Amino acid sequence: MDTMPDTSQPSAELKALDRLVGTWKVTGGAEGTVRYEWMPGGFFLFQHVELTHDGRRITGLEVIGNLRPFGEPVSADVVSRFYDSAGDTLDYVYELTGDKLTIWGGAKGSPAYYEGTFDADGTTVTGAWVYPGGGGYASSMTRI
């Protein structure tokens, strides 16, 4: 017997990202603040971004959730699209397993990713962005 996923509730993988809700100070290769909040209904998590990276100011909005295309099954991965004030759009896949947060640039398993770990009280996430060819930078978030 086939079991259809329950689409009346947000996925457990998405709900796990509730640990991000709030405002965070970002330090490392990018500096500034990010703020996460749920859209009513809990199917999408918004990230409001105010950062400076490599001397460039980045202001944007990221919408995080499972894809639910009309007439198609819900995506297994928690995906996002980031929109910035320069007109760029960037796609990511989020995964939170235990205290380890991984954000892939593009598709899951991409060679461009962030990997960070929540501290015991959930007020700091410490990690780094890794880029193909050895690039990347350390990045930490502290809840404010």
Short mmCIF file of C-alpha atoms in Angstrom, two decimals, residues 1 42 51 64 66 78 128 138 144:
data_model
loop_
_atom_site.label_atom_id
_atom_site.label_comp_id
_atom_site.label_asym_id
_atom_site.label_seq_id
_atom_site.Cartn_x
_atom_site.Cartn_y
_atom_site.Cartn_z
CA MET A 1 0.00 0.00 0.00
CA GLY A 42 4.51 27.56 8.85
CA LEU A 51 25.24 41.93 5.30
CA ILE A 64 12.85 28.63 2.51
CA ASN A 66 9.55 22.47 0.42
CA VAL A 78 14.02 21.90 1.89
CA ALA A 128 32.36 28.05 7.25
CA ALA A 138 34.57 31.28 8.25
CA ILE A 144 20.81 38.82 19.55
#
